[in-house]
CSV table of C-alpha atoms in Angstrom, one decimal:
chain,number,residue,atom,x,y,z
A,1,MET,CA,-4.5,16.0,-25.6
A,2,THR,CA,-1.5,18.2,-26.0
A,3,GLU,CA,2.0,16.6,-25.4
A,4,HIS,CA,2.4,19.5,-23.0
A,5,PHE,CA,-0.6,18.8,-20.9
A,6,LEU,CA,0.5,15.1,-20.6
A,7,TYR,CA,3.9,16.0,-19.8
A,8,LEU,CA,2.2,17.7,-16.6
A,9,LEU,CA,-0.3,14.8,-16.0
A,10,LYS,CA,2.8,12.4,-15.7
A,11,ALA,CA,4.4,14.8,-13.5
A,12,GLY,CA,1.1,14.9,-11.1
A,13,PHE,CA,1.2,11.3,-11.5
A,14,LEU,CA,4.7,10.9,-9.7
A,15,GLY,CA,4.0,13.7,-7.2
A,16,LEU,CA,1.1,11.2,-6.4
A,17,ILE,CA,3.6,8.9,-6.2
A,18,GLU,CA,6.1,10.7,-4.0
A,19,GLY,CA,3.5,11.6,-1.4
A,20,LEU,CA,2.5,8.0,-1.0
A,21,THR,CA,6.0,6.5,-0.7
A,22,GLU,CA,8.3,9.3,1.0
A,23,PHE,CA,7.3,8.4,4.7
A,24,ILE,CA,6.9,4.5,4.2
A,25,PRO,CA,10.3,2.3,4.0
A,26,VAL,CA,9.8,1.6,0.2
A,27,SER,CA,12.2,4.2,-1.3
A,28,SER,CA,10.4,6.9,-2.9
A,29,THR,CA,13.3,7.9,-5.4
A,30,ALA,CA,13.2,4.1,-6.5
A,31,HIS,CA,9.6,4.6,-7.4
A,32,LEU,CA,10.0,7.6,-9.1
A,33,LEU,CA,12.7,7.0,-11.3
A,34,LEU,CA,11.6,3.5,-12.0
A,35,ILE,CA,7.9,4.8,-12.9
A,36,GLY,CA,9.4,7.8,-14.6
A,37,GLU,CA,10.9,5.6,-17.2
A,38,TRP,CA,8.2,3.3,-17.4
A,39,ILE,CA,5.7,6.1,-18.2
A,40,ASP,CA,8.3,7.9,-20.5
A,41,PHE,CA,9.0,10.8,-18.2
A,42,SER,CA,12.1,12.9,-18.4
A,43,SER,CA,12.9,15.4,-15.9
A,44,GLY,CA,16.1,15.9,-17.7
A,45,SER,CA,20.0,15.0,-16.6
A,46,ALA,CA,20.1,17.2,-13.1
A,47,LYS,CA,17.0,15.0,-11.7
A,48,VAL,CA,15.8,18.4,-10.4
A,49,PHE,CA,12.2,17.1,-10.5
A,50,GLU,CA,13.1,14.2,-8.1
A,51,VAL,CA,14.5,16.2,-5.5
A,52,VAL,CA,12.4,19.2,-5.4
A,53,ILE,CA,9.1,17.3,-5.3
A,54,GLN,CA,10.4,15.4,-2.2
A,55,PHE,CA,10.0,18.8,-0.1
A,56,GLY,CA,6.4,18.8,-1.1
A,57,SER,CA,5.8,15.8,0.9
A,58,VAL,CA,8.1,17.4,3.9
A,59,LEU,CA,5.9,20.6,3.7
A,60,ALA,CA,3.0,17.9,4.5
A,61,VAL,CA,4.7,16.9,7.3
A,62,MET,CA,5.3,20.2,8.7
A,63,TRP,CA,1.8,21.1,8.4
A,64,ILE,CA,0.6,18.0,10.3
A,65,PHE,CA,3.3,18.4,13.1
A,66,ARG,CA,3.1,22.3,12.9
A,67,GLU,CA,1.8,22.5,16.6
A,68,ARG,CA,5.1,20.3,17.6
A,69,LEU,CA,7.4,22.2,15.3
A,70,TRP,CA,6.4,25.7,16.7
A,71,LYS,CA,6.9,24.3,20.3
A,72,LEU,CA,10.5,23.4,19.3
A,73,ILE,CA,11.0,26.7,17.5
A,74,ARG,CA,10.0,28.4,20.6
A,75,GLY,CA,11.6,26.3,23.0
A,76,THR,CA,14.7,26.9,21.4
A,77,LEU,CA,14.3,30.7,21.4
A,78,THR,CA,13.4,31.0,24.6
A,79,GLY,CA,15.9,28.3,26.0
A,80,ASP,CA,13.9,25.5,27.2
A,81,ARG,CA,16.5,22.9,27.5
A,82,THR,CA,14.1,20.0,26.8
A,83,GLU,CA,13.6,21.5,23.6
A,84,MET,CA,16.9,22.8,22.9
A,85,LEU,CA,18.3,19.3,23.6
A,86,PHE,CA,15.9,18.1,21.0
A,87,ALA,CA,17.1,20.5,18.3
A,88,ARG,CA,20.6,19.6,18.8
A,89,ASN,CA,19.7,15.8,18.2
A,90,LEU,CA,18.2,17.2,14.8
A,91,ILE,CA,21.2,19.2,14.1
A,92,ILE,CA,23.5,16.0,15.1
A,93,ALA,CA,21.4,13.6,12.8
A,94,PHE,CA,21.3,16.2,10.0
A,95,LEU,CA,25.1,17.2,9.7
A,96,PRO,CA,26.3,14.0,8.3
A,97,ALA,CA,24.3,13.6,5.4
A,98,ALA,CA,24.7,17.4,4.9
A,99,VAL,CA,28.4,17.0,4.8
A,100,ILE,CA,28.9,13.7,2.7
A,101,GLY,CA,25.9,14.9,0.7
A,102,ALA,CA,27.5,18.2,-0.5
A,103,ILE,CA,30.6,16.1,-1.3
A,104,MET,CA,29.4,13.2,-3.2
A,105,ILE,CA,26.1,14.9,-4.5
A,106,SER,CA,27.5,14.7,-8.3
A,107,TYR,CA,28.4,10.5,-8.0
A,108,ILE,CA,25.2,9.8,-6.2
A,109,LYS,CA,23.2,11.4,-9.1
A,110,MET,CA,25.3,9.5,-11.7
A,111,ILE,CA,24.1,6.4,-10.3
A,112,PHE,CA,20.4,7.8,-10.6
A,113,GLY,CA,20.1,6.6,-14.1
A,114,SER,CA,21.0,2.6,-13.3
A,115,PRO,CA,18.0,0.6,-12.6
A,116,ALA,CA,20.1,-2.1,-11.9
A,117,ILE,CA,21.1,-0.8,-8.3
A,118,PHE,CA,17.7,-1.2,-7.4
A,119,VAL,CA,17.4,-4.9,-7.6
A,120,VAL,CA,20.4,-5.0,-4.9
A,121,THR,CA,19.1,-2.2,-2.6
A,122,LEU,CA,15.3,-2.8,-2.4
A,123,ILE,CA,16.1,-6.7,-1.8
A,124,LEU,CA,18.8,-6.1,0.8
A,125,GLY,CA,16.9,-3.7,2.6
A,126,GLY,CA,13.9,-5.5,2.9
A,127,LEU,CA,16.1,-8.6,4.0
A,128,ILE,CA,17.4,-6.5,6.7
A,129,MET,CA,14.0,-4.9,7.7
A,130,LEU,CA,12.6,-8.6,8.0
A,131,TRP,CA,15.8,-9.4,10.1
A,132,VAL,CA,15.1,-6.5,12.5
A,133,GLU,CA,11.6,-7.1,12.8
A,134,ARG,CA,12.6,-10.6,14.0
A,135,LYS,CA,14.1,-9.6,17.3
A,136,PRO,CA,12.1,-10.3,20.2
A,137,GLN,CA,12.2,-6.6,21.3
A,138,TYR,CA,10.6,-5.5,18.1
A,139,ALA,CA,8.0,-8.3,17.8
A,140,LYS,CA,4.3,-7.9,18.2
A,141,GLU,CA,1.7,-10.5,19.4
A,142,LEU,CA,0.1,-10.5,15.7
A,143,PRO,CA,0.9,-8.3,12.9
A,144,GLY,CA,-2.1,-6.0,12.1
A,145,GLN,CA,-3.0,-6.2,15.5
A,146,ALA,CA,-2.6,-4.1,18.8
A,147,ALA,CA,-0.4,-4.9,21.5
A,148,PRO,CA,-1.9,-4.7,25.0
A,149,ASP,CA,-0.9,-1.4,25.4
A,150,ASP,CA,0.8,1.2,22.7
A,151,ASP,CA,3.7,-0.4,21.5
A,152,SER,CA,4.6,-2.0,24.6
A,153,MET,CA,6.3,-5.6,23.3
A,154,ALA,CA,8.0,-3.5,20.3
A,155,SER,CA,9.5,-1.1,23.2
A,156,ARG,CA,10.4,-3.6,25.8
A,157,ASN,CA,14.2,-2.8,25.3
A,158,ALA,CA,14.1,0.6,24.2
A,159,THR,CA,15.4,3.3,26.1
A,160,ALA,CA,13.7,6.6,24.2
A,161,HIS,CA,9.9,6.3,24.3
A,162,SER,CA,9.4,10.1,23.0
A,163,LEU,CA,11.3,12.5,21.0
A,164,GLU,CA,12.7,14.2,24.2
A,165,GLU,CA,14.4,11.3,25.5
A,166,ILE,CA,16.3,10.2,22.2
A,167,THR,CA,20.3,10.7,23.1
A,168,TRP,CA,22.7,12.5,21.1
A,169,LYS,CA,24.4,8.9,20.2
A,170,GLN,CA,21.1,7.5,19.1
A,171,ALA,CA,20.7,10.3,16.8
A,172,LEU,CA,24.4,10.6,15.5
A,173,VAL,CA,23.3,6.8,14.2
A,174,VAL,CA,20.3,7.7,12.7
A,175,GLY,CA,22.5,10.6,11.0
A,176,PHE,CA,24.7,8.0,9.8
A,177,ALA,CA,22.2,5.9,8.5
A,178,GLN,CA,20.8,8.9,6.5
A,179,CYS,CA,24.1,8.8,4.8
A,180,ILE,CA,23.5,5.2,3.4
A,181,ALA,CA,19.8,6.2,2.0
A,182,MET,CA,21.4,8.4,-0.3
A,183,ILE,CA,22.3,5.2,-2.4
A,184,PRO,CA,19.1,5.1,-4.7
A,185,GLY,CA,16.8,2.6,-3.6
A,186,THR,CA,17.6,2.1,0.0
A,187,SER,CA,14.9,4.5,1.3
A,188,ARG,CA,15.7,7.8,3.6
A,189,SER,CA,12.8,6.9,6.1
A,190,GLY,CA,13.4,3.2,6.1
A,191,ALA,CA,17.3,3.4,6.9
A,192,THR,CA,16.6,6.2,9.6
A,193,ILE,CA,13.5,4.4,11.2
A,194,ILE,CA,15.3,0.7,11.3
A,195,SER,CA,18.7,2.4,12.8
A,196,GLY,CA,16.6,4.3,15.5
A,197,MET,CA,14.9,1.3,16.4
A,198,ILE,CA,18.4,-0.6,16.6
A,199,ALA,CA,20.0,2.2,18.5
A,200,GLY,CA,17.1,1.7,21.2
A,201,ILE,CA,14.5,4.2,20.0
A,202,GLN,CA,11.1,3.1,20.2
A,203,ARG,CA,9.4,1.9,16.8
A,204,LYS,CA,6.7,5.2,16.6
A,205,THR,CA,9.2,7.7,18.3
A,206,ALA,CA,11.9,6.6,15.7
A,207,THR,CA,9.1,7.1,12.8
A,208,GLU,CA,8.3,10.4,14.1
A,209,PHE,CA,12.2,11.6,14.4
A,210,SER,CA,12.5,10.5,10.8
A,211,PHE,CA,9.6,12.8,9.9
A,212,PHE,CA,11.2,15.6,11.8
A,213,LEU,CA,14.8,14.7,10.5
A,214,ALA,CA,13.4,14.8,6.8
A,215,MET,CA,12.7,18.6,7.4
A,216,PRO,CA,16.2,20.2,7.4
A,217,THR,CA,17.4,17.6,5.0
A,218,MET,CA,15.0,17.9,2.5
A,219,LEU,CA,14.8,21.5,2.7
A,220,ALA,CA,18.9,21.7,2.3
A,221,ALA,CA,18.7,19.3,-0.8
A,222,THR,CA,15.6,21.2,-2.5
A,223,VAL,CA,17.7,24.8,-2.4
A,224,TYR,CA,21.1,23.2,-3.3
A,225,ASP,CA,19.5,21.7,-6.0
A,226,LEU,CA,17.9,24.7,-7.4
A,227,TYR,CA,20.7,27.0,-6.8
A,228,ARG,CA,22.9,24.4,-8.8
A,229,HIS,CA,20.5,24.1,-11.7
A,230,GLY,CA,17.4,26.0,-11.3
A,231,SER,CA,18.7,28.0,-14.3
A,232,GLU,CA,18.8,25.0,-16.4
A,233,LEU,CA,15.4,24.1,-16.3
A,234,SER,CA,12.6,24.9,-19.0
A,235,SER,CA,9.5,26.6,-18.7
A,236,THR,CA,7.9,23.3,-19.0
A,237,GLN,CA,10.2,21.4,-16.4
A,238,ALA,CA,9.4,24.3,-14.3
A,239,GLY,CA,5.7,23.7,-14.7
A,240,ALA,CA,6.2,20.1,-14.3
A,241,ILE,CA,7.9,20.8,-10.7
A,242,VAL,CA,4.9,23.0,-9.5
A,243,VAL,CA,2.5,20.4,-10.2
A,244,GLY,CA,4.3,17.6,-8.6
A,245,PHE,CA,5.2,19.5,-5.8
A,246,ALA,CA,1.5,20.2,-5.3
A,247,MET,CA,0.8,16.6,-5.6
A,248,ALA,CA,3.3,15.3,-3.5
A,249,PHE,CA,2.0,17.8,-0.6
A,250,LEU,CA,-1.8,16.8,-1.1
A,251,SER,CA,-1.1,13.1,-1.0
A,252,ALA,CA,1.7,12.9,1.6
A,253,LEU,CA,-1.2,14.6,4.1
A,254,VAL,CA,-3.2,11.6,3.9
A,255,VAL,CA,-0.4,9.1,4.2
A,256,VAL,CA,1.7,10.5,7.0
A,257,ARG,CA,-1.1,10.1,9.5
A,258,ALA,CA,-2.0,6.6,8.3
A,259,VAL,CA,1.6,5.6,8.6
A,260,LEU,CA,1.6,6.9,12.3
A,261,ARG,CA,-1.7,4.9,12.9
A,262,PHE,CA,-0.2,1.9,11.5
A,263,VAL,CA,3.2,2.0,13.2
A,264,SER,CA,1.5,1.8,16.4
A,265,ARG,CA,-0.2,-1.5,15.7
A,266,HIS,CA,1.9,-3.3,13.0
A,267,THR,CA,5.3,-4.3,12.2
A,268,TYR,CA,7.2,-3.2,9.3
A,269,ARG,CA,7.4,-6.8,7.8
A,270,PRO,CA,4.4,-6.1,4.9
A,271,PHE,CA,6.8,-3.3,3.7
A,272,ALA,CA,10.0,-5.5,4.0
A,273,TRP,CA,8.0,-8.2,1.7
A,274,TYR,CA,6.9,-5.4,-0.7
A,275,ARG,CA,10.5,-4.1,-1.3
A,276,ILE,CA,11.9,-7.9,-1.9
A,277,ALA,CA,9.1,-8.4,-4.5
A,278,LEU,CA,9.4,-5.1,-6.4
A,279,GLY,CA,13.2,-6.0,-6.7
A,280,LEU,CA,12.3,-9.0,-8.1
A,281,VAL,CA,10.1,-7.5,-10.5
A,282,VAL,CA,13.1,-5.0,-11.4
A,283,MET,CA,15.3,-7.6,-11.9
A,284,THR,CA,12.4,-9.7,-14.3
A,285,TRP,CA,11.9,-6.5,-16.4
A,286,LEU,CA,16.1,-5.6,-16.5
A,287,LEU,CA,16.5,-9.0,-17.9
A,288,ALA,CA,13.9,-9.1,-20.4
A,289,ARG,CA,14.9,-5.7,-22.2
């Protein structure tokens, strides 16, 4: 087994991990960086690999929601009011991260190399998720079992039960939460979904809005990173990105549908406990080094 083949094999494995974790609130970036270090995978100081392969997962979402996405594009171009409002909300939610990300991207990538931050962000994020899920309006009869009707108890106080009902204020809350998710280990999906629920968006709808918001966000991040650092990539690193991108796309095709089924019947508590456990594992690992 050549060194080059082993490098690509590791890239494919990390792509699989990316697709499995991008759309659940456990932080795909934390998993990529931690597992990458544990298996001795070096993507380079610019961390282009970790950013670009995330768009592979987003491309899977675009394929799964292609009919709804096409309806949005067609409705926006033809002046359909409902679709134009939905597009407006996506832009409102996207802009905070676009502006702040462009300003702070260099600093954000500097802290990518500090695994200690994952201890704080993973555990704190898990605790916040548990706190939110304990609120009566988000409670289910039993975790893991369906409510009498689709998400009825969790949506009791929600004001937005579909993507079209989300207000610009709710979209803005989600947008600023996405900025917080730039801190490694926070989880973009976790921050946007939980903030959406707090803002009054039904659990499943908040999840779907998070999926749609990932499309412009990760496309912009991918284009920006390739523009800034694409010329620095070696042929081996470029090959690793292609392999990781493909694996992220394929694994996300399976995970996205599973996530939507899960959130219509369960709370996010299992992911919260997983985050806390992983944070403790990382802390133990750092202390033992």
